[in-house]
Amino acid sequence: MNLHSLNHYFIKTRSFLLNSRLLGIDYRSLALFRISIGMILIVDLIIRSVNLTAHYTDYGVLPRDIFLTNFHYENMYYSIHLMSGEPIFIALLFIAAGVFAIGYMIGYKTRACALLSFILLVSLHNRNPVLLHGGDTYLRVLLFWSMFLPINTKWSVDNVLKPKNPNSVSITSFGSVALLMQIISLYVFSALLKDHPIWTRDFTAIYYALSVEQFTTPLGLELLKYPLLMKFLTALTLYLEKYGMLIFFIPFFNGQIRALGVSIFLIFHMLGINTMMELGIFHYVCSAALLVFIPAWFWERLLPKVSAFLSKYQFFKELRSYFQLLLVKRKQFIGTNKKLTAYSIKLSIYKKIRRWIVQGTALLLCIYTLLWNLRELNLSIDEYLPYNYNNLARALRIDQRWDMFAPYPMMEDGWFVISATLNDGSQIDLFKNEAPVNYSKPKNVSAQYKDERWRKYMMKLWNSNYRSYRKYFLDYLYADWYENSDSEKEIKDIEMVFMLEVTPSIGEEKAIPERVSLLKISYEDEF
């Protein structure tokens, strides 16, 4: 094959890929994705702000000087939140992040808001990595890839002020390929990392996962009574993750099949696992990502039929009339604005060059991320992606590993007791609002945590890899006691205890919980 033939083949292949509807994203679906991600950013900030002082300041569980001197801080990581440890400074960053997230959600100055939201999100994640879980990683990389796409083409303030009239209903570019590849990677690589027999042979993984009562809901605990259901759910989860994404790339009846696929995955996340496990924002981020697969068929064929059915009811008639009035006003506004009327959809030479730079970068980073995920499978591909190239992923925070419940779920469960001995000999539990110390099992173990961030933090403290963080958590509880307690008593010592319950095999009785002392600190010298 000569060079001319090779070049012709490359051009044909590229043309096929970029013009294939299978790799495109409908502009309306992309807009819905943007709105959903923006809402998650806002809700996540609100939830985190409740523990702003405890988690992100010098008066919390991880002061800056301790974090930077006592713990390994990855090369190329950055955090604006480390510039100051005062609550007012962190609060201002939270407010700024909220403003940019709102701008991103409504589509105002969308590119700038996307970039600034991403910078502040990475900064926040790097400030206290002990709080992070897979949902945070997924949110971060989805926000990153959205910057390579025209997310403000539909349903945005930007589009009202400067209307865009694309030639097609969908966008197909290296940016769309990168975003779709990222979504596929979450499921496929998560399944490939689940290579333990309890996933692939015994099908007991969901049983072990739901046996971790620290994040299992009452419904999840109830379902544990049905062993055959546990095996079915394990097989369903594994095979849906491994092969389910194929449904979005079937070339015939693609619109109908894609709509069905989106429905299946949304049910899997929101009506399935999300009702059985307290996993924070993870399933909401997964659901937002799936929205990009909503096909044009849904918007053009199915949605009008639903709208026609709903229009029979007075409420929906009035709602439809309201939106039609908004559209009329929008057209009137555009018609009276010469600048907008004169706007041309043709790109200038500068914009064309910028677009190709952006799309070329998306392609290279897409390949880079794919190689990164392949390397996480312990495949020998170091020659294609040497480890000295890791700094690029760390700087952009697109480093990722989709090992949720892989290679197998944790099999150690339990609950915490943080007993403080006062100078009069009495004991209180600082983890349970100063209640009397009680080592018996709570009725609802998952309810012992204030929220998802505390749950993730505490569950990591049980892990021996995070034992160095335990002292600073107890120091925070000690300082918080004197800051907020009205008692004139003083704390002599604090002991962090984990009541360990090892998950038995299906059909076996649970063993008696084991009392494990994680750390005990004396504070008698403090007073």
Coordinates of C-alpha atoms in Angstrom, one line a residue:
M1 CA 0.0 0.0 0.0
N2 CA 1.6 3.3 -1.1
L3 CA 1.5 6.6 0.8
H4 CA -1.3 8.0 -1.4
S5 CA -3.6 5.0 -0.7
L6 CA -2.8 5.1 3.0
N7 CA -3.7 8.8 3.1
H8 CA -7.0 8.1 1.2
Y9 CA -7.9 5.3 3.6
F10 CA -7.2 7.5 6.6
I11 CA -9.4 10.3 5.2
K12 CA -12.2 7.9 4.4
T13 CA -12.0 6.3 7.9
R14 CA -12.0 9.7 9.6
S15 CA -14.9 10.9 7.5
F16 CA -16.9 7.7 8.4
L17 CA -16.2 8.1 12.1
L18 CA -16.9 11.8 12.3
N19 CA -20.1 11.6 10.1
S20 CA -21.5 8.5 11.8
R21 CA -24.6 9.3 13.9
L22 CA -23.4 6.6 16.3
L23 CA -20.6 8.9 17.5
G24 CA -22.7 12.1 17.5
I25 CA -24.5 13.8 20.4
D26 CA -27.8 15.6 19.9
Y27 CA -27.5 19.3 20.8
R28 CA -30.6 19.0 23.0
S29 CA -29.2 16.0 24.8
L30 CA -26.0 17.9 25.3
A31 CA -27.8 20.8 26.7
L32 CA -29.7 18.6 29.1
F33 CA -26.4 17.0 30.1
R34 CA -24.9 20.5 30.8
I35 CA -27.9 21.5 32.9
S36 CA -27.7 18.3 34.9
I37 CA -24.0 18.6 35.6
G38 CA -24.4 22.2 36.6
M39 CA -27.2 21.2 39.1
I40 CA -25.0 18.5 40.6
L41 CA -22.1 21.0 41.0
I42 CA -24.4 23.3 42.9
V43 CA -25.9 20.6 45.1
D44 CA -22.5 19.2 45.8
L45 CA -21.2 22.6 46.9
I46 CA -24.2 23.1 49.2
I47 CA -23.7 19.7 50.9
R48 CA -20.0 20.3 51.3
S49 CA -20.5 23.8 52.7
V50 CA -22.2 22.3 55.8
N51 CA -18.8 21.0 56.9
L52 CA -16.7 23.8 55.4
T53 CA -14.7 24.5 58.5
A54 CA -14.3 20.8 59.5
H55 CA -13.1 19.6 56.1
Y56 CA -11.3 22.6 54.4
T57 CA -9.8 25.0 56.9
D58 CA -7.0 25.1 59.4
Y59 CA -9.5 24.5 62.2
G60 CA -10.7 21.2 60.8
V61 CA -9.5 17.6 60.4
L62 CA -6.7 18.5 58.0
P63 CA -4.9 21.8 58.6
R64 CA -2.7 23.0 55.7
D65 CA 0.6 22.7 57.5
I66 CA -0.1 19.1 58.5
F67 CA -1.4 18.2 55.1
L68 CA 1.6 19.6 53.2
T69 CA 4.3 18.4 55.6
N70 CA 3.0 15.1 56.9
F71 CA 1.3 13.6 53.9
H72 CA 2.3 12.9 50.3
Y73 CA 1.0 15.6 47.9
E74 CA 1.0 14.4 44.3
N75 CA 3.3 16.2 41.9
M76 CA 1.4 18.7 39.6
Y77 CA -1.7 18.8 41.9
Y78 CA -2.8 22.3 42.7
S79 CA -5.3 23.8 45.2
I80 CA -6.3 27.4 45.4
H81 CA -8.0 26.4 48.7
L82 CA -4.6 25.9 50.2
M83 CA -3.8 29.6 49.9
S84 CA -5.5 30.3 53.2
G85 CA -7.0 28.2 56.0
E86 CA -9.5 30.8 57.2
P87 CA -13.2 29.9 56.8
I88 CA -14.1 33.2 55.2
F89 CA -11.6 32.6 52.4
I90 CA -12.9 29.1 51.8
A91 CA -16.5 30.4 51.9
L92 CA -15.7 33.0 49.2
L93 CA -14.2 30.2 47.0
F94 CA -17.4 28.2 47.5
I95 CA -19.5 31.2 46.5
A96 CA -17.4 31.8 43.4
A97 CA -17.7 28.1 42.5
G98 CA -21.4 28.4 43.0
V99 CA -21.7 31.4 40.7
F100 CA -19.7 29.8 37.9
A101 CA -21.7 26.5 38.3
I102 CA -25.0 28.5 37.9
G103 CA -23.5 30.2 34.8
Y104 CA -22.5 26.8 33.4
M105 CA -26.0 25.4 34.1
I106 CA -28.0 28.2 32.5
G107 CA -25.4 28.6 29.7
Y108 CA -24.2 32.1 30.3
K109 CA -20.6 32.7 29.2
T110 CA -20.6 29.0 29.2
R111 CA -17.0 28.3 28.1
A112 CA -15.6 30.6 30.7
C113 CA -17.9 29.2 33.4
A114 CA -17.0 25.6 32.4
L115 CA -13.2 26.4 32.7
L116 CA -13.5 28.2 36.0
S117 CA -15.8 25.6 37.5
F118 CA -13.4 22.9 36.5
I119 CA -10.4 24.8 38.0
L120 CA -12.2 25.4 41.3
L121 CA -13.6 21.8 41.4
V122 CA -10.1 20.4 41.0
S123 CA -8.8 22.8 43.6
L124 CA -11.5 21.6 46.1
H125 CA -10.8 17.9 45.4
N126 CA -7.1 18.4 45.9
R127 CA -7.6 20.2 49.2
N128 CA -8.8 17.1 51.1
P129 CA -8.5 14.0 49.0
V130 CA -9.7 11.7 51.9
L131 CA -13.2 12.9 51.2
L132 CA -13.3 11.8 47.6
H133 CA -15.0 8.8 46.0
G134 CA -15.7 7.6 42.4
G135 CA -18.5 10.0 41.9
D136 CA -16.1 12.9 42.4
T137 CA -13.7 11.6 39.8
Y138 CA -16.5 11.0 37.3
L139 CA -17.9 14.5 37.8
R140 CA -14.5 16.0 37.3
V141 CA -13.7 14.2 34.1
L142 CA -17.2 14.8 32.6
L143 CA -16.8 18.5 33.3
F144 CA -13.4 18.4 31.7
W145 CA -14.6 16.8 28.4
S146 CA -17.6 19.1 28.2
M147 CA -15.2 21.9 27.6
F148 CA -14.4 20.4 24.2
L149 CA -18.1 20.5 23.1
P150 CA -20.6 23.2 22.1
I151 CA -22.6 22.7 25.2
N152 CA -24.3 26.2 24.9
T153 CA -25.9 25.6 21.4
K154 CA -29.3 24.8 22.9
W155 CA -31.3 26.0 25.9
S156 CA -28.7 28.6 27.0
V157 CA -28.5 32.3 27.6
D158 CA -25.6 32.4 25.2
N159 CA -27.9 31.1 22.5
V160 CA -30.5 33.7 23.2
L161 CA -28.0 36.5 23.0
K162 CA -26.2 35.1 20.0
P163 CA -28.3 32.5 18.2
K164 CA -26.6 29.5 16.8
N165 CA -28.0 27.7 13.8
P166 CA -26.1 24.4 13.3
N167 CA -26.5 22.6 10.1
S168 CA -27.5 19.4 11.9
V169 CA -29.3 18.3 15.0
S170 CA -26.2 16.7 16.5
I171 CA -22.5 17.3 17.0
T172 CA -19.9 14.8 15.9
S173 CA -16.3 15.6 16.7
F174 CA -13.3 14.3 18.5
G175 CA -14.8 16.1 21.5
S176 CA -18.0 14.0 21.3
V177 CA -15.9 10.8 20.8
A178 CA -13.8 11.6 23.9
L179 CA -16.9 12.2 26.0
L180 CA -18.6 9.0 24.8
M181 CA -15.3 7.1 25.3
Q182 CA -15.1 8.4 28.9
I183 CA -18.6 7.2 29.7
I184 CA -18.0 3.8 28.1
S185 CA -14.7 3.5 30.1
L186 CA -16.4 3.9 33.4
Y187 CA -18.5 0.8 32.8
V188 CA -16.2 -1.4 30.8
F189 CA -13.0 -0.9 32.8
S190 CA -15.0 -1.2 36.1
A191 CA -16.3 -4.6 34.8
L192 CA -12.8 -5.7 33.7
L193 CA -11.4 -4.9 37.1
K194 CA -14.0 -7.1 38.7
D195 CA -12.0 -10.2 38.0
H196 CA -12.5 -12.0 41.3
P197 CA -14.4 -15.3 41.6
I198 CA -17.1 -13.7 43.7
W199 CA -18.0 -11.7 40.6
T200 CA -17.3 -14.1 37.8
R201 CA -18.0 -17.5 39.3
D202 CA -19.8 -17.4 42.7
F203 CA -21.9 -14.3 41.9
T204 CA -22.0 -13.3 45.5
A205 CA -20.5 -9.8 45.1
I206 CA -23.7 -7.9 45.6
Y207 CA -24.4 -9.9 48.8
Y208 CA -21.0 -8.8 50.2
A209 CA -21.6 -5.2 49.0
L210 CA -25.0 -4.9 50.6
S211 CA -23.6 -6.5 53.8
V212 CA -21.6 -3.3 54.4
E213 CA -24.2 -1.6 56.5
Q214 CA -22.3 1.6 56.7
F215 CA -23.8 2.6 53.4
T216 CA -26.6 0.1 52.8
T217 CA -30.2 1.4 53.0
P218 CA -33.0 -0.5 54.8
L219 CA -34.2 -1.8 51.4
G220 CA -30.8 -3.2 50.6
L221 CA -30.7 -5.0 54.0
E222 CA -34.1 -6.4 53.3
L223 CA -33.0 -7.8 49.9
L224 CA -30.1 -9.7 51.6
K225 CA -32.7 -12.2 52.7
Y226 CA -32.9 -13.5 49.1
P227 CA -29.7 -15.3 48.1
L228 CA -30.8 -16.1 44.6
L229 CA -31.7 -12.5 44.0
M230 CA -28.2 -11.5 45.2
K231 CA -26.7 -13.8 42.5
F232 CA -29.0 -12.5 39.8
L233 CA -28.1 -8.9 40.7
T234 CA -24.4 -9.7 40.7
A235 CA -24.6 -11.3 37.2
L236 CA -26.8 -8.4 36.0
T237 CA -24.4 -5.8 37.2
L238 CA -21.3 -7.4 35.8
Y239 CA -22.7 -8.1 32.3
L240 CA -24.5 -4.8 32.1
E241 CA -21.3 -3.0 32.8
K242 CA -19.2 -5.1 30.5
Y243 CA -21.6 -5.3 27.5
G244 CA -24.4 -2.9 28.1
M245 CA -22.8 0.0 26.3
L246 CA -23.0 -1.9 23.0
I247 CA -26.7 -1.1 22.9
F248 CA -25.9 2.5 22.1
F249 CA -24.0 1.6 18.9
I250 CA -26.4 -0.7 17.1
P251 CA -26.7 0.8 13.6
F252 CA -30.3 -0.2 12.9
F253 CA -33.3 1.4 14.8
N254 CA -30.7 3.3 16.6
G255 CA -33.0 6.0 17.9
Q256 CA -35.5 3.6 19.5
I257 CA -32.7 1.3 20.8
R258 CA -30.7 4.2 22.3
A259 CA -33.8 5.5 24.1
L260 CA -34.4 2.0 25.5
G261 CA -30.7 1.8 26.5
V262 CA -30.8 5.1 28.4
S263 CA -34.0 3.9 30.2
I264 CA -32.3 0.6 31.2
F265 CA -29.2 2.3 32.6
L266 CA -31.2 5.0 34.4
I267 CA -33.4 2.3 36.1
F268 CA -30.2 0.4 37.0
H269 CA -28.7 3.5 38.7
M270 CA -31.6 5.4 40.1
L271 CA -34.2 2.8 40.8
G272 CA -31.7 0.0 41.4
I273 CA -28.4 0.5 43.2
N274 CA -29.2 4.0 44.4
T275 CA -32.2 2.7 46.4
M276 CA -30.0 0.0 48.0
M277 CA -26.8 2.0 48.8
E278 CA -25.9 5.4 50.1
L279 CA -23.3 6.4 47.5
G280 CA -23.6 10.2 47.5
I281 CA -23.6 11.9 44.1
F282 CA -22.2 8.9 42.2
H283 CA -25.4 7.6 40.6
Y284 CA -26.7 11.1 39.9
V285 CA -23.5 11.9 38.0
C286 CA -23.8 8.5 36.1
S287 CA -27.4 9.4 35.2
A288 CA -26.4 12.9 34.0
A289 CA -23.7 11.3 31.7
L290 CA -26.2 8.9 30.2
L291 CA -28.3 11.8 29.0
V292 CA -25.9 12.4 26.1
F293 CA -27.1 9.2 24.5
I294 CA -30.7 10.4 24.2
P295 CA -31.3 10.3 20.4
A296 CA -32.9 12.8 18.1
W297 CA -35.7 10.2 17.7
F298 CA -36.7 11.0 21.3
W299 CA -36.9 14.7 20.8
E300 CA -38.6 14.6 17.3
R301 CA -40.8 11.6 17.5
L302 CA -41.5 10.4 21.0
L303 CA -41.5 13.8 22.9
P304 CA -44.1 15.5 20.6
K305 CA -46.5 12.5 21.2
V306 CA -46.0 12.9 25.0
S307 CA -46.5 16.6 24.7
A308 CA -49.7 16.2 22.7
F309 CA -51.1 13.8 25.3
L310 CA -50.2 16.1 28.2
S311 CA -51.7 19.2 26.4
K312 CA -55.1 17.7 27.0
Y313 CA -54.7 18.9 30.6
Q314 CA -55.1 22.6 31.6
F315 CA -51.9 22.9 33.5
F316 CA -49.8 21.7 30.6
K317 CA -51.7 23.9 28.2
E318 CA -50.8 26.9 30.2
L319 CA -47.2 25.8 30.5
R320 CA -46.9 25.3 26.8
S321 CA -48.5 28.7 26.1
Y322 CA -45.9 30.3 28.5
F323 CA -43.0 28.8 26.6
Q324 CA -44.5 29.8 23.2
L325 CA -44.7 33.4 24.5
L326 CA -41.0 33.2 25.5
L327 CA -40.1 32.1 22.0
V328 CA -42.0 34.9 20.4
K329 CA -40.3 37.5 22.6
R330 CA -36.9 35.9 21.8
K331 CA -37.6 36.3 18.0
Q332 CA -38.6 39.9 18.6
F333 CA -35.5 40.6 20.5
I334 CA -33.3 39.0 17.8
G335 CA -35.1 40.9 15.1
T336 CA -34.5 44.3 16.7
N337 CA -30.8 43.7 17.5
K338 CA -28.7 44.5 14.4
K339 CA -25.7 43.0 15.8
L340 CA -27.5 39.7 16.3
T341 CA -29.2 39.8 13.0
A342 CA -25.9 40.3 11.2
Y343 CA -24.4 37.4 13.0
S344 CA -23.1 34.8 10.6
I345 CA -22.7 31.1 11.5
K346 CA -19.6 30.9 9.3
L347 CA -16.4 30.6 11.3
S348 CA -13.6 33.1 10.8
I349 CA -10.1 31.8 10.0
Y350 CA -9.2 32.4 13.7
K351 CA -12.1 30.3 14.9
K352 CA -11.4 27.5 12.5
I353 CA -7.8 27.3 13.7
R354 CA -9.0 27.4 17.3
R355 CA -11.5 24.7 16.7
W356 CA -8.9 22.4 15.2
I357 CA -6.5 23.0 18.0
V358 CA -9.2 22.2 20.5
Q359 CA -10.4 19.1 18.7
G360 CA -6.9 17.9 18.1
T361 CA -6.2 18.2 21.8
A362 CA -9.4 16.3 22.5
L363 CA -8.2 13.5 20.3
L364 CA -4.8 13.2 21.8
L365 CA -6.1 13.3 25.4
C366 CA -8.8 10.8 24.5
I367 CA -6.1 8.3 23.3
Y368 CA -4.0 9.2 26.4
T369 CA -6.9 8.5 28.8
L370 CA -7.7 5.2 27.0
L371 CA -4.1 4.1 27.4
W372 CA -4.2 5.1 31.0
N373 CA -7.3 2.9 31.7
L374 CA -5.7 0.0 29.8
R375 CA -2.6 0.3 32.0
E376 CA -4.8 0.2 35.1
L377 CA -5.6 -3.4 34.0
N378 CA -2.0 -4.2 34.6
L379 CA -1.5 -4.7 30.8
S380 CA 2.1 -4.3 29.6
I381 CA 1.7 -1.0 27.7
D382 CA 4.3 1.0 29.4
E383 CA 6.1 1.6 26.1
Y384 CA 3.0 3.4 24.8
L385 CA 2.3 5.4 28.0
P386 CA 5.4 5.5 30.2
Y387 CA 4.8 6.4 33.9
N388 CA 6.8 9.6 33.5
Y389 CA 3.9 10.9 31.5
N390 CA 1.6 10.7 34.5
N391 CA 2.1 14.3 35.4
L392 CA -0.1 15.4 32.5
A393 CA -3.1 13.5 33.9
R394 CA -2.4 14.8 37.4
A395 CA -2.1 18.4 36.3
L396 CA -5.4 18.1 34.4
R397 CA -6.9 15.7 37.0
I398 CA -8.1 13.3 34.4
D399 CA -6.3 10.5 36.3
Q400 CA -8.8 7.8 37.0
R401 CA -9.3 4.2 38.1
W402 CA -12.8 2.7 38.0
D403 CA -12.4 0.1 40.8
M404 CA -15.7 0.5 42.5
F405 CA -16.3 -2.8 44.4
A406 CA -13.3 -4.2 42.5
P407 CA -11.7 -6.7 42.5
Y408 CA -14.3 -7.5 45.2
P409 CA -16.4 -5.5 47.7
M410 CA -15.0 -4.9 51.2
M411 CA -15.8 -7.7 53.6
E412 CA -15.2 -5.8 56.8
D413 CA -18.1 -3.8 58.3
G414 CA -18.8 -2.1 61.6
W415 CA -19.4 1.1 63.4
F416 CA -17.4 3.7 65.3
V417 CA -17.3 4.7 68.9
I418 CA -15.3 7.8 69.8
S419 CA -15.1 7.7 73.6
A420 CA -13.9 10.7 75.5
T421 CA -13.0 10.3 79.2
L422 CA -13.7 13.4 81.2
N423 CA -11.8 14.5 84.3
D424 CA -14.7 13.3 86.5
G425 CA -14.4 9.7 85.1
S426 CA -17.5 9.8 82.9
Q427 CA -17.4 8.9 79.3
I428 CA -19.2 10.4 76.3
D429 CA -19.2 9.5 72.6
L430 CA -18.0 12.5 70.6
F431 CA -19.2 10.8 67.4
K432 CA -22.8 10.6 68.6
N433 CA -23.5 14.1 69.9
E434 CA -21.9 13.4 73.3
A435 CA -24.3 10.6 74.1
P436 CA -23.2 8.0 76.7
V437 CA -20.7 5.5 75.4
N438 CA -22.5 2.4 74.0
Y439 CA -20.6 -0.3 72.1
S440 CA -23.8 -2.1 71.0
K441 CA -24.7 -2.1 67.3
P442 CA -26.9 0.8 66.2
K443 CA -30.3 0.0 64.7
N444 CA -29.3 1.8 61.5
V445 CA -25.5 1.8 61.0
S446 CA -25.6 4.0 57.9
A447 CA -27.5 6.7 59.9
Q448 CA -24.6 7.2 62.3
Y449 CA -22.9 9.5 59.7
K450 CA -24.0 13.1 59.3
D451 CA -23.7 13.0 55.5
E452 CA -21.9 11.2 52.6
R453 CA -18.6 13.1 53.1
W454 CA -18.3 12.1 56.7
R455 CA -19.2 8.6 55.8
K456 CA -16.4 8.4 53.2
Y457 CA -14.0 10.1 55.5
M458 CA -14.6 7.7 58.4
M459 CA -14.6 4.6 56.3
K460 CA -11.2 5.5 55.0
L461 CA -9.9 6.1 58.5
W462 CA -10.6 2.4 59.2
N463 CA -8.3 1.6 56.3
S464 CA -4.8 1.1 57.5
N465 CA -3.5 3.2 54.6
Y466 CA -5.1 6.2 56.2
R467 CA -4.2 5.6 59.8
S468 CA -1.9 8.6 59.9
Y469 CA -5.0 10.8 59.5
R470 CA -6.6 9.5 62.7
K471 CA -4.7 11.6 65.1
Y472 CA -5.8 14.9 63.5
F473 CA -9.4 13.8 63.5
L474 CA -9.2 13.2 67.2
D475 CA -7.5 16.6 67.7
Y476 CA -10.3 18.2 65.7
L477 CA -12.9 16.6 68.0
Y478 CA -11.0 17.7 71.1
A479 CA -10.8 21.3 69.8
D480 CA -14.4 21.3 68.7
W481 CA -15.5 20.1 72.2
Y482 CA -14.0 23.1 73.9
E483 CA -15.3 25.4 71.2
N484 CA -18.9 24.3 71.4
S485 CA -19.5 22.6 74.7
D486 CA -21.0 24.4 77.6
S487 CA -19.6 21.9 80.1
E488 CA -16.9 23.0 82.6
K489 CA -15.5 19.5 82.5
E490 CA -12.2 18.7 80.7
I491 CA -11.2 15.8 78.4
K492 CA -8.5 13.5 79.7
D493 CA -8.3 11.2 76.7
I494 CA -10.0 10.2 73.5
E495 CA -10.1 6.7 72.1
M496 CA -11.2 5.8 68.6
V497 CA -12.8 2.4 68.5
F498 CA -14.1 0.4 65.5
M499 CA -16.5 -2.4 66.2
L500 CA -15.5 -4.8 63.5
E501 CA -18.0 -7.2 61.9
V502 CA -16.6 -9.5 59.2
T503 CA -19.1 -10.4 56.6
P504 CA -19.9 -14.2 56.7
S505 CA -20.5 -16.3 53.7
I506 CA -24.1 -16.7 52.5
G507 CA -26.2 -18.7 55.0
E508 CA -23.7 -18.3 57.9
E509 CA -24.3 -16.4 61.1
K510 CA -22.4 -13.2 61.8
A511 CA -19.6 -13.5 64.3
I512 CA -19.6 -11.5 67.5
P513 CA -18.3 -8.0 66.7
E514 CA -14.6 -7.4 67.6
R515 CA -13.6 -4.3 69.5
V516 CA -10.6 -2.8 67.6
S517 CA -8.9 0.2 69.2
L518 CA -7.6 2.4 66.3
L519 CA -6.0 5.1 68.4
K520 CA -6.0 6.5 71.9
I521 CA -4.6 10.0 72.8
S522 CA -4.1 11.5 76.2
Y523 CA -4.9 15.2 76.6
E524 CA -4.1 15.6 80.3
D525 CA -1.1 17.7 79.5
E526 CA -3.3 20.2 77.7
F527 CA -4.9 21.5 80.9

